[in-house]
Structures are given as C-alpha cells and as structure tokens.
PDB file of C-alpha atoms in Angstrom:
ATOM      1  CA  MET A   1     -19.505  15.859 -67.507  1.00  0.00           C
ATOM      2  CA  THR A   2     -16.666  16.057 -65.221  1.00  0.00           C
ATOM      3  CA  GLY A   3     -14.388  13.368 -65.198  1.00  0.00           C
ATOM      4  CA  LEU A   4     -12.029  11.743 -62.523  1.00  0.00           C
ATOM      5  CA  LEU A   5      -8.245  11.916 -62.841  1.00  0.00           C
ATOM      6  CA  VAL A   6      -6.532   9.719 -60.780  1.00  0.00           C
ATOM      7  CA  SER A   7      -2.428   9.794 -59.936  1.00  0.00           C
ATOM      8  CA  THR A   8      -0.883   6.483 -59.726  1.00  0.00           C
ATOM      9  CA  ARG A   9       2.586   5.538 -59.173  1.00  0.00           C
ATOM     10  CA  ASN A  10       2.778   2.119 -60.806  1.00  0.00           C
ATOM     11  CA  ALA A  11       1.098  -0.348 -63.094  1.00  0.00           C
ATOM     12  CA  GLN A  12      -0.707  -2.067 -60.229  1.00  0.00           C
ATOM     13  CA  GLU A  13      -2.288   1.236 -58.880  1.00  0.00           C
ATOM     14  CA  THR A  14      -3.185   2.122 -62.726  1.00  0.00           C
ATOM     15  CA  ARG A  15      -5.206  -1.302 -62.962  1.00  0.00           C
ATOM     16  CA  ARG A  16      -6.905  -0.464 -59.417  1.00  0.00           C
ATOM     17  CA  ALA A  17      -7.791   3.174 -60.811  1.00  0.00           C
ATOM     18  CA  LEU A  18      -9.195   1.519 -64.292  1.00  0.00           C
ATOM     19  CA  ALA A  19     -11.046  -0.983 -62.215  1.00  0.00           C
ATOM     20  CA  GLY A  20     -12.619   1.804 -59.950  1.00  0.00           C
ATOM     21  CA  GLY A  21     -13.603   3.728 -62.934  1.00  0.00           C
ATOM     22  CA  ALA A  22     -11.105   6.423 -63.437  1.00  0.00           C
ATOM     23  CA  ASP A  23     -11.178   8.590 -66.709  1.00  0.00           C
ATOM     24  CA  LEU A  24      -7.658   9.753 -66.878  1.00  0.00           C
ATOM     25  CA  ILE A  25      -4.548   8.300 -65.266  1.00  0.00           C
ATOM     26  CA  ASP A  26      -1.809  10.545 -64.140  1.00  0.00           C
ATOM     27  CA  VAL A  27       1.568   9.091 -63.368  1.00  0.00           C
ATOM     28  CA  LYS A  28       3.519  10.829 -60.668  1.00  0.00           C
ATOM     29  CA  GLU A  29       5.643   9.446 -57.837  1.00  0.00           C
ATOM     30  CA  PRO A  30       4.068  11.062 -54.646  1.00  0.00           C
ATOM     31  CA  ALA A  31       7.088  10.527 -52.244  1.00  0.00           C
ATOM     32  CA  ARG A  32       9.064  13.072 -54.409  1.00  0.00           C
ATOM     33  CA  GLY A  33       6.679  16.081 -54.188  1.00  0.00           C
ATOM     34  CA  ALA A  34       3.326  17.718 -55.358  1.00  0.00           C
ATOM     35  CA  LEU A  35       4.144  16.710 -58.884  1.00  0.00           C
ATOM     36  CA  GLY A  36       6.956  14.357 -58.258  1.00  0.00           C
ATOM     37  CA  ALA A  37       8.220  12.756 -61.516  1.00  0.00           C
ATOM     38  CA  ALA A  38       7.938   8.702 -61.628  1.00  0.00           C
ATOM     39  CA  ASP A  39      10.911   6.917 -63.351  1.00  0.00           C
ATOM     40  CA  PRO A  40      10.746   6.493 -67.049  1.00  0.00           C
ATOM     41  CA  ALA A  41      10.332   2.849 -66.685  1.00  0.00           C
ATOM     42  CA  VAL A  42       7.391   3.622 -64.580  1.00  0.00           C
ATOM     43  CA  TRP A  43       5.858   5.891 -67.251  1.00  0.00           C
ATOM     44  CA  ALA A  44       6.185   2.721 -69.830  1.00  0.00           C
ATOM     45  CA  GLU A  45       4.523   0.141 -67.226  1.00  0.00           C
ATOM     46  CA  VAL A  46       1.699   2.481 -66.424  1.00  0.00           C
ATOM     47  CA  LEU A  47       1.097   3.064 -70.570  1.00  0.00           C
ATOM     48  CA  SER A  48       1.301  -0.745 -70.858  1.00  0.00           C
ATOM     49  CA  ALA A  49      -1.415  -1.046 -68.176  1.00  0.00           C
ATOM     50  CA  THR A  50      -3.821   1.642 -69.706  1.00  0.00           C
ATOM     51  CA  ALA A  51      -3.313   0.304 -73.174  1.00  0.00           C
ATOM     52  CA  GLY A  52      -5.078   3.323 -74.620  1.00  0.00           C
ATOM     53  CA  ALA A  53      -8.183   2.709 -72.599  1.00  0.00           C
ATOM     54  CA  VAL A  54      -8.092   6.498 -71.184  1.00  0.00           C
ATOM     55  CA  PRO A  55      -5.821   9.521 -71.550  1.00  0.00           C
ATOM     56  CA  THR A  56      -2.794   9.747 -69.669  1.00  0.00           C
ATOM     57  CA  SER A  57      -0.693  12.241 -68.170  1.00  0.00           C
ATOM     58  CA  ALA A  58       2.634  12.742 -66.722  1.00  0.00           C
ATOM     59  CA  ALA A  59       3.934  15.001 -63.989  1.00  0.00           C
ATOM     60  CA  LEU A  60       7.498  15.898 -64.299  1.00  0.00           C
ATOM     61  CA  GLY A  61       8.593  17.653 -61.041  1.00  0.00           C
ATOM     62  CA  GLU A  62       9.311  21.276 -60.677  1.00  0.00           C
ATOM     63  CA  MET A  63      10.113  23.383 -63.535  1.00  0.00           C
ATOM     64  CA  ILE A  64      12.854  25.388 -62.133  1.00  0.00           C
ATOM     65  CA  ALA A  65      14.651  22.249 -61.628  1.00  0.00           C
ATOM     66  CA  ALA A  66      14.262  20.627 -64.941  1.00  0.00           C
ATOM     67  CA  VAL A  67      16.982  19.358 -67.254  1.00  0.00           C
ATOM     68  CA  GLU A  68      16.512  18.250 -70.460  1.00  0.00           C
ATOM     69  CA  SER A  69      16.631  14.378 -71.037  1.00  0.00           C
ATOM     70  CA  PRO A  70      16.505  12.049 -73.900  1.00  0.00           C
ATOM     71  CA  CYS A  71      13.845  10.105 -71.797  1.00  0.00           C
ATOM     72  CA  PHE A  72      11.461  13.108 -72.889  1.00  0.00           C
ATOM     73  CA  SER A  73      11.116  11.243 -76.200  1.00  0.00           C
ATOM     74  CA  CYS A  74       9.186   8.564 -74.017  1.00  0.00           C
ATOM     75  CA  LEU A  75       6.492  11.187 -73.189  1.00  0.00           C
ATOM     76  CA  ALA A  76       5.141  10.883 -76.857  1.00  0.00           C
ATOM     77  CA  GLN A  77       2.486   8.344 -75.705  1.00  0.00           C
ATOM     78  CA  PHE A  78       1.096  10.701 -73.150  1.00  0.00           C
ATOM     79  CA  GLN A  79      -1.729  13.049 -74.007  1.00  0.00           C
ATOM     80  CA  PHE A  80      -0.740  15.628 -71.300  1.00  0.00           C
ATOM     81  CA  ALA A  81       2.246  16.692 -69.376  1.00  0.00           C
ATOM     82  CA  LYS A  82       3.137  19.310 -66.740  1.00  0.00           C
ATOM     83  CA  TRP A  83       5.821  20.977 -64.667  1.00  0.00           C
ATOM     84  CA  GLY A  84       5.178  22.810 -61.545  1.00  0.00           C
ATOM     85  CA  LEU A  85       6.253  26.660 -61.017  1.00  0.00           C
ATOM     86  CA  ALA A  86       7.351  26.396 -57.326  1.00  0.00           C
ATOM     87  CA  HIS A  87      10.244  28.723 -56.546  1.00  0.00           C
ATOM     88  CA  CYS A  88      10.063  30.457 -59.784  1.00  0.00           C
ATOM     89  CA  ARG A  89       9.543  34.143 -58.391  1.00  0.00           C
ATOM     90  CA  SER A  90      13.174  34.243 -57.420  1.00  0.00           C
ATOM     91  CA  HIS A  91      14.114  33.758 -60.801  1.00  0.00           C
ATOM     92  CA  PRO A  92      13.390  36.848 -63.224  1.00  0.00           C
ATOM     93  CA  ASP A  93      13.693  34.675 -66.430  1.00  0.00           C
ATOM     94  CA  TRP A  94      11.143  32.051 -65.373  1.00  0.00           C
ATOM     95  CA  ARG A  95       8.820  32.569 -68.194  1.00  0.00           C
ATOM     96  CA  GLN A  96      11.570  31.937 -70.743  1.00  0.00           C
ATOM     97  CA  ARG A  97      12.765  29.097 -68.901  1.00  0.00           C
ATOM     98  CA  TRP A  98       8.873  27.625 -68.901  1.00  0.00           C
ATOM     99  CA  ALA A  99       8.811  28.552 -72.744  1.00  0.00           C
ATOM    100  CA  GLN A 100      11.932  26.420 -73.241  1.00  0.00           C
ATOM    101  CA  ARG A 101      11.067  23.516 -71.162  1.00  0.00           C
ATOM    102  CA  LEU A 102       7.637  23.330 -73.005  1.00  0.00           C
ATOM    103  CA  GLY A 103       9.467  23.140 -76.204  1.00  0.00           C
ATOM    104  CA  TRP A 104      11.185  19.905 -74.835  1.00  0.00           C
ATOM    105  CA  LEU A 105       7.755  18.062 -74.922  1.00  0.00           C
ATOM    106  CA  PRO A 106       6.955  15.912 -78.022  1.00  0.00           C
ATOM    107  CA  SER A 107       4.674  17.616 -80.330  1.00  0.00           C
ATOM    108  CA  GLY A 108       1.371  15.560 -79.600  1.00  0.00           C
ATOM    109  CA  VAL A 109       1.668  16.225 -76.044  1.00  0.00           C
ATOM    110  CA  VAL A 110      -0.616  18.835 -74.452  1.00  0.00           C
ATOM    111  CA  PRO A 111       1.279  20.991 -71.885  1.00  0.00           C
ATOM    112  CA  VAL A 112      -0.727  21.648 -68.535  1.00  0.00           C
ATOM    113  CA  ALA A 113      -0.066  24.754 -66.616  1.00  0.00           C
ATOM    114  CA  VAL A 114      -0.244  24.467 -62.872  1.00  0.00           C
ATOM    115  CA  VAL A 115      -1.650  27.147 -60.400  1.00  0.00           C
ATOM    116  CA  TYR A 116      -0.582  26.529 -57.187  1.00  0.00           C
ATOM    117  CA  ALA A 117      -3.321  27.624 -54.918  1.00  0.00           C
ATOM    118  CA  ASP A 118      -0.705  28.266 -51.917  1.00  0.00           C
ATOM    119  CA  TRP A 119       1.347  30.200 -54.302  1.00  0.00           C
ATOM    120  CA  GLN A 120       2.921  32.537 -52.218  1.00  0.00           C
ATOM    121  CA  GLN A 121       4.175  29.795 -49.740  1.00  0.00           C
ATOM    122  CA  ALA A 122       5.653  27.878 -52.819  1.00  0.00           C
ATOM    123  CA  GLU A 123       7.186  31.124 -54.104  1.00  0.00           C
ATOM    124  CA  ALA A 124       5.243  30.581 -57.426  1.00  0.00           C
ATOM    125  CA  PRO A 125       3.763  33.144 -59.840  1.00  0.00           C
ATOM    126  CA  SER A 126       0.337  34.381 -59.051  1.00  0.00           C
ATOM    127  CA  PRO A 127      -2.662  32.322 -60.529  1.00  0.00           C
ATOM    128  CA  GLU A 128      -3.685  35.335 -62.737  1.00  0.00           C
ATOM    129  CA  ARG A 129      -0.190  35.333 -64.170  1.00  0.00           C
ATOM    130  CA  VAL A 130       0.116  31.438 -64.649  1.00  0.00           C
ATOM    131  CA  ILE A 131      -3.307  31.586 -66.587  1.00  0.00           C
ATOM    132  CA  GLU A 132      -2.572  34.835 -68.672  1.00  0.00           C
ATOM    133  CA  ASP A 133       1.126  33.160 -69.569  1.00  0.00           C
ATOM    134  CA  ALA A 134      -0.238  29.711 -70.208  1.00  0.00           C
ATOM    135  CA  ALA A 135      -2.759  31.002 -72.832  1.00  0.00           C
ATOM    136  CA  SER A 136       0.424  32.331 -74.721  1.00  0.00           C
ATOM    137  CA  LEU A 137       2.559  29.299 -74.303  1.00  0.00           C
ATOM    138  CA  ARG A 138       0.246  26.785 -76.168  1.00  0.00           C
ATOM    139  CA  CYS A 139      -0.836  25.254 -72.798  1.00  0.00           C
ATOM    140  CA  GLY A 140      -4.221  23.596 -73.473  1.00  0.00           C
ATOM    141  CA  VAL A 141      -5.161  22.985 -69.769  1.00  0.00           C
ATOM    142  CA  VAL A 142      -4.816  24.534 -66.228  1.00  0.00           C
ATOM    143  CA  LEU A 143      -4.543  22.209 -62.997  1.00  0.00           C
ATOM    144  CA  PHE A 144      -5.321  24.074 -59.729  1.00  0.00           C
ATOM    145  CA  ASP A 145      -3.370  22.448 -57.014  1.00  0.00           C
ATOM    146  CA  THR A 146      -1.578  22.665 -53.780  1.00  0.00           C
ATOM    147  CA  TYR A 147       2.089  22.506 -53.294  1.00  0.00           C
ATOM    148  CA  ASP A 148       2.546  22.025 -49.700  1.00  0.00           C
ATOM    149  CA  LYS A 149       0.292  18.736 -49.135  1.00  0.00           C
ATOM    150  CA  THR A 150       0.321  19.217 -45.471  1.00  0.00           C
ATOM    151  CA  ARG A 151      -1.148  22.552 -44.860  1.00  0.00           C
ATOM    152  CA  GLY A 152      -4.614  22.620 -45.984  1.00  0.00           C
ATOM    153  CA  GLY A 153      -6.451  21.915 -49.379  1.00  0.00           C
ATOM    154  CA  LEU A 154      -7.445  23.653 -52.478  1.00  0.00           C
ATOM    155  CA  LEU A 155     -10.274  25.660 -50.799  1.00  0.00           C
ATOM    156  CA  ASP A 156      -8.468  26.635 -47.748  1.00  0.00           C
ATOM    157  CA  TYR A 157      -6.288  28.768 -50.126  1.00  0.00           C
ATOM    158  CA  LEU A 158      -8.894  29.733 -52.899  1.00  0.00           C
ATOM    159  CA  PRO A 159     -12.531  30.259 -51.314  1.00  0.00           C
ATOM    160  CA  LEU A 160     -15.179  29.342 -53.850  1.00  0.00           C
ATOM    161  CA  PRO A 161     -15.847  32.806 -55.071  1.00  0.00           C
ATOM    162  CA  GLU A 162     -12.337  33.152 -56.030  1.00  0.00           C
ATOM    163  CA  LEU A 163     -11.906  29.942 -57.577  1.00  0.00           C
ATOM    164  CA  CYS A 164     -14.752  30.515 -59.732  1.00  0.00           C
ATOM    165  CA  ARG A 165     -13.268  33.812 -61.000  1.00  0.00           C
ATOM    166  CA  LEU A 166     -10.127  32.076 -61.674  1.00  0.00           C
ATOM    167  CA  THR A 167     -11.546  29.163 -63.579  1.00  0.00           C
ATOM    168  CA  SER A 168     -13.796  31.708 -65.566  1.00  0.00           C
ATOM    169  CA  GLN A 169     -10.370  33.468 -66.771  1.00  0.00           C
ATOM    170  CA  SER A 170      -8.996  29.952 -67.624  1.00  0.00           C
ATOM    171  CA  ARG A 171     -11.908  29.191 -69.882  1.00  0.00           C
ATOM    172  CA  ARG A 172     -12.013  32.989 -71.427  1.00  0.00           C
ATOM    173  CA  ALA A 173      -8.340  32.027 -72.046  1.00  0.00           C
ATOM    174  CA  GLY A 174      -9.134  28.663 -73.853  1.00  0.00           C
ATOM    175  CA  LEU A 175      -7.922  26.396 -71.384  1.00  0.00           C
ATOM    176  CA  ARG A 176      -9.785  23.270 -69.967  1.00  0.00           C
ATOM    177  CA  VAL A 177      -9.807  23.188 -65.942  1.00  0.00           C
ATOM    178  CA  VAL A 178      -8.655  20.646 -63.748  1.00  0.00           C
ATOM    179  CA  LEU A 179      -9.206  21.010 -60.005  1.00  0.00           C
ATOM    180  CA  GLY A 180      -7.089  19.010 -57.530  1.00  0.00           C
ATOM    181  CA  GLY A 181      -5.091  20.014 -54.137  1.00  0.00           C
ATOM    182  CA  GLY A 182      -6.304  17.637 -51.648  1.00  0.00           C
ATOM    183  CA  LEU A 183     -10.052  17.582 -52.762  1.00  0.00           C
ATOM    184  CA  CYS A 184     -12.239  14.641 -51.221  1.00  0.00           C
ATOM    185  CA  PRO A 185     -15.807  13.396 -50.873  1.00  0.00           C
ATOM    186  CA  ALA A 186     -16.564  16.161 -48.373  1.00  0.00           C
ATOM    187  CA  THR A 187     -15.122  19.226 -50.664  1.00  0.00           C
ATOM    188  CA  ILE A 188     -15.675  17.807 -54.312  1.00  0.00           C
ATOM    189  CA  PRO A 189     -19.546  18.541 -54.171  1.00  0.00           C
ATOM    190  CA  HIS A 190     -18.706  22.032 -53.477  1.00  0.00           C
ATOM    191  CA  VAL A 191     -16.474  22.786 -56.569  1.00  0.00           C
ATOM    192  CA  LEU A 192     -18.708  20.494 -58.997  1.00  0.00           C
ATOM    193  CA  PRO A 193     -21.007  23.576 -59.802  1.00  0.00           C
ATOM    194  CA  LEU A 194     -17.683  25.174 -61.546  1.00  0.00           C
ATOM    195  CA  GLN A 195     -18.134  22.405 -63.879  1.00  0.00           C
ATOM    196  CA  PRO A 196     -14.320  21.509 -64.240  1.00  0.00           C
ATOM    197  CA  ASP A 197     -13.293  19.059 -66.898  1.00  0.00           C
ATOM    198  CA  TYR A 198     -11.768  16.678 -64.296  1.00  0.00           C
ATOM    199  CA  ILE A 199     -11.630  16.320 -60.867  1.00  0.00           C
ATOM    200  CA  ALA A 200      -7.937  15.205 -59.838  1.00  0.00           C
ATOM    201  CA  VAL A 201      -7.383  12.999 -56.710  1.00  0.00           C
ATOM    202  CA  ARG A 202      -4.339  11.324 -55.110  1.00  0.00           C
ATOM    203  CA  GLY A 203      -4.807  10.901 -51.394  1.00  0.00           C
ATOM    204  CA  ALA A 204      -8.524  10.676 -51.343  1.00  0.00           C
ATOM    205  CA  ALA A 205      -8.186   7.441 -53.637  1.00  0.00           C
ATOM    206  CA  CYS A 206      -5.585   6.093 -51.279  1.00  0.00           C
ATOM    207  CA  ARG A 207      -5.842   4.373 -47.798  1.00  0.00           C
ATOM    208  CA  TYR A 208      -3.565   5.943 -45.201  1.00  0.00           C
ATOM    209  CA  GLY A 209      -2.937   9.031 -47.409  1.00  0.00           C
ATOM    210  CA  ARG A 210      -1.321  10.225 -50.664  1.00  0.00           C
ATOM    211  CA  THR A 211       1.668   7.934 -50.314  1.00  0.00           C
ATOM    212  CA  GLY A 212      -0.332   5.183 -49.101  1.00  0.00           C
ATOM    213  CA  ASP A 213      -1.756   2.296 -51.320  1.00  0.00           C
ATOM    214  CA  LEU A 214      -4.649   3.104 -54.271  1.00  0.00           C
ATOM    215  CA  ASP A 215      -7.695   1.587 -53.294  1.00  0.00           C
ATOM    216  CA  ALA A 216     -10.290   0.819 -56.502  1.00  0.00           C
ATOM    217  CA  ALA A 217     -13.241   0.914 -53.987  1.00  0.00           C
ATOM    218  CA  LEU A 218     -12.383   4.474 -52.822  1.00  0.00           C
ATOM    219  CA  VAL A 219     -11.851   5.425 -56.760  1.00  0.00           C
ATOM    220  CA  ARG A 220     -15.283   3.917 -57.476  1.00  0.00           C
ATOM    221  CA  GLU A 221     -16.943   5.936 -54.668  1.00  0.00           C
ATOM    222  CA  LEU A 222     -15.326   9.257 -56.019  1.00  0.00           C
ATOM    223  CA  CYS A 223     -16.606   8.481 -59.518  1.00  0.00           C
ATOM    224  CA  ASN A 224     -20.037   7.968 -58.078  1.00  0.00           C
ATOM    225  CA  LEU A 225     -19.859  11.324 -56.518  1.00  0.00           C
ATOM    226  CA  LEU A 226     -19.302  12.799 -60.129  1.00  0.00           C
ATOM    227  CA  ARG A 227     -21.649  10.217 -61.795  1.00  0.00           C
ATOM    228  CA  PRO A 228     -24.405   9.511 -59.432  1.00  0.00           C
ATOM    229  CA  VAL A 229     -26.404   6.385 -60.173  1.00  0.00           C
ATOM    230  CA  ALA A 230     -30.057   7.038 -60.762  1.00  0.00           C
TER     231      ALA A 230
END
C-alpha cells in the first residue's frame, strides 16, 4: 500500500502531520529551496516529536554546495537522507562528489537519490543517469521531485507514460519509489496506479502553499485518497 510522506519544518507541524495520519516524516525548511535543509536543532525537535512512531527522513539541500559537518552524526537517528543534484551538470566530477557525500552519512541511514523532473532547468543529471548511478552508490530509494516549485508539477515535466517507464527502471534497479513534485488531490489519483512506495507532499498539506502552515485536516484528506474509507 502506498504511504504518505509529509515534509515538516518543526515539531509543531510534525505533531499535526502525525495527527493527520502521515506514514513518514521528512524534515526540511521549504524557504531554503526544494530540499532546503533544516537546522540540526530542528532535526532533534522533530525526532523527539515523532518518538519513533513513523520513519523519518532529512533533506540536506543541494549536493554540489554541501560541506562535511560534525552535525551529520545527528543524522544517525533518521532512516533516510537526501541531497538534490541541481547544478551538477557543469561539474564533470559530480558523480564522485555524490559518492563522497553519501559516505558522510551514518551507516544506518538509507541514501535517497533525487530525480528532478525539471532536470534540464535545474541543470541536474538526466533521470536515467540518476537512477543508474543510484543503484551503484548504495541508494535504496529514488524520489521524483521538482526543483522549481513555481513552474509546474511532476506530471507537467514527466507525462504519465514517461513516469511509468522511469519508475519501472527504478524498481529493476532495486530502488523503492517516492513520487513528489507538487502532487495534490487532483493529480495523486493519476499516479497511484504506478504503486509508489510513498506519495510525498508539502504544499498540498499546507494552507496558503508550501511555505504556509501545515494543516492536520489536509493531511487526513490526503491519507484518505491513499486509503479510502470503506
């Protein structure tokens, strides 16, 4: 069954997401970009709020700008972590840099590869290349997302037949699949037949957009889309 991943920016939002039925909590700071990293103090607050009730994930920003930090030891309590690959195409050694950064993660944290549907605008590697390399770099999950949150959603860049092909490639590579990128109640039913492991949301769970306040009632409505009440 497809689960609901909800991105939260603090402990209060995390409690609301859990009250609404979220299956996985992803910590990010949406004001800092598609995969904006929250401060380590926020990581600790969110982990305390979840208290192990559901798995947790941390967004770490864009890989090309990442620097090693002692704070990464704090990530050991998360199940998943991810960097985006925007602006990598201008760096011939981006794959080597990615491999190095994945090595910074604590051993129990599953790396998540990020495919940006708007990869050309984001100057990111192609979806096919990300999936191919993810499988050889011990990633366990691939997230399909959008980099620019102002110019359309996942299906605007990856029509359903193309998304189907890429999710099939991901599964053949042994990767779990998460679909995000501005999905909402109008578009989620179109991607559910692809049987993703999770649907990832931020804006659809908030009043007044992705930088607004997360609403437990909206989370509950999204959960009901995935798990219709008989």
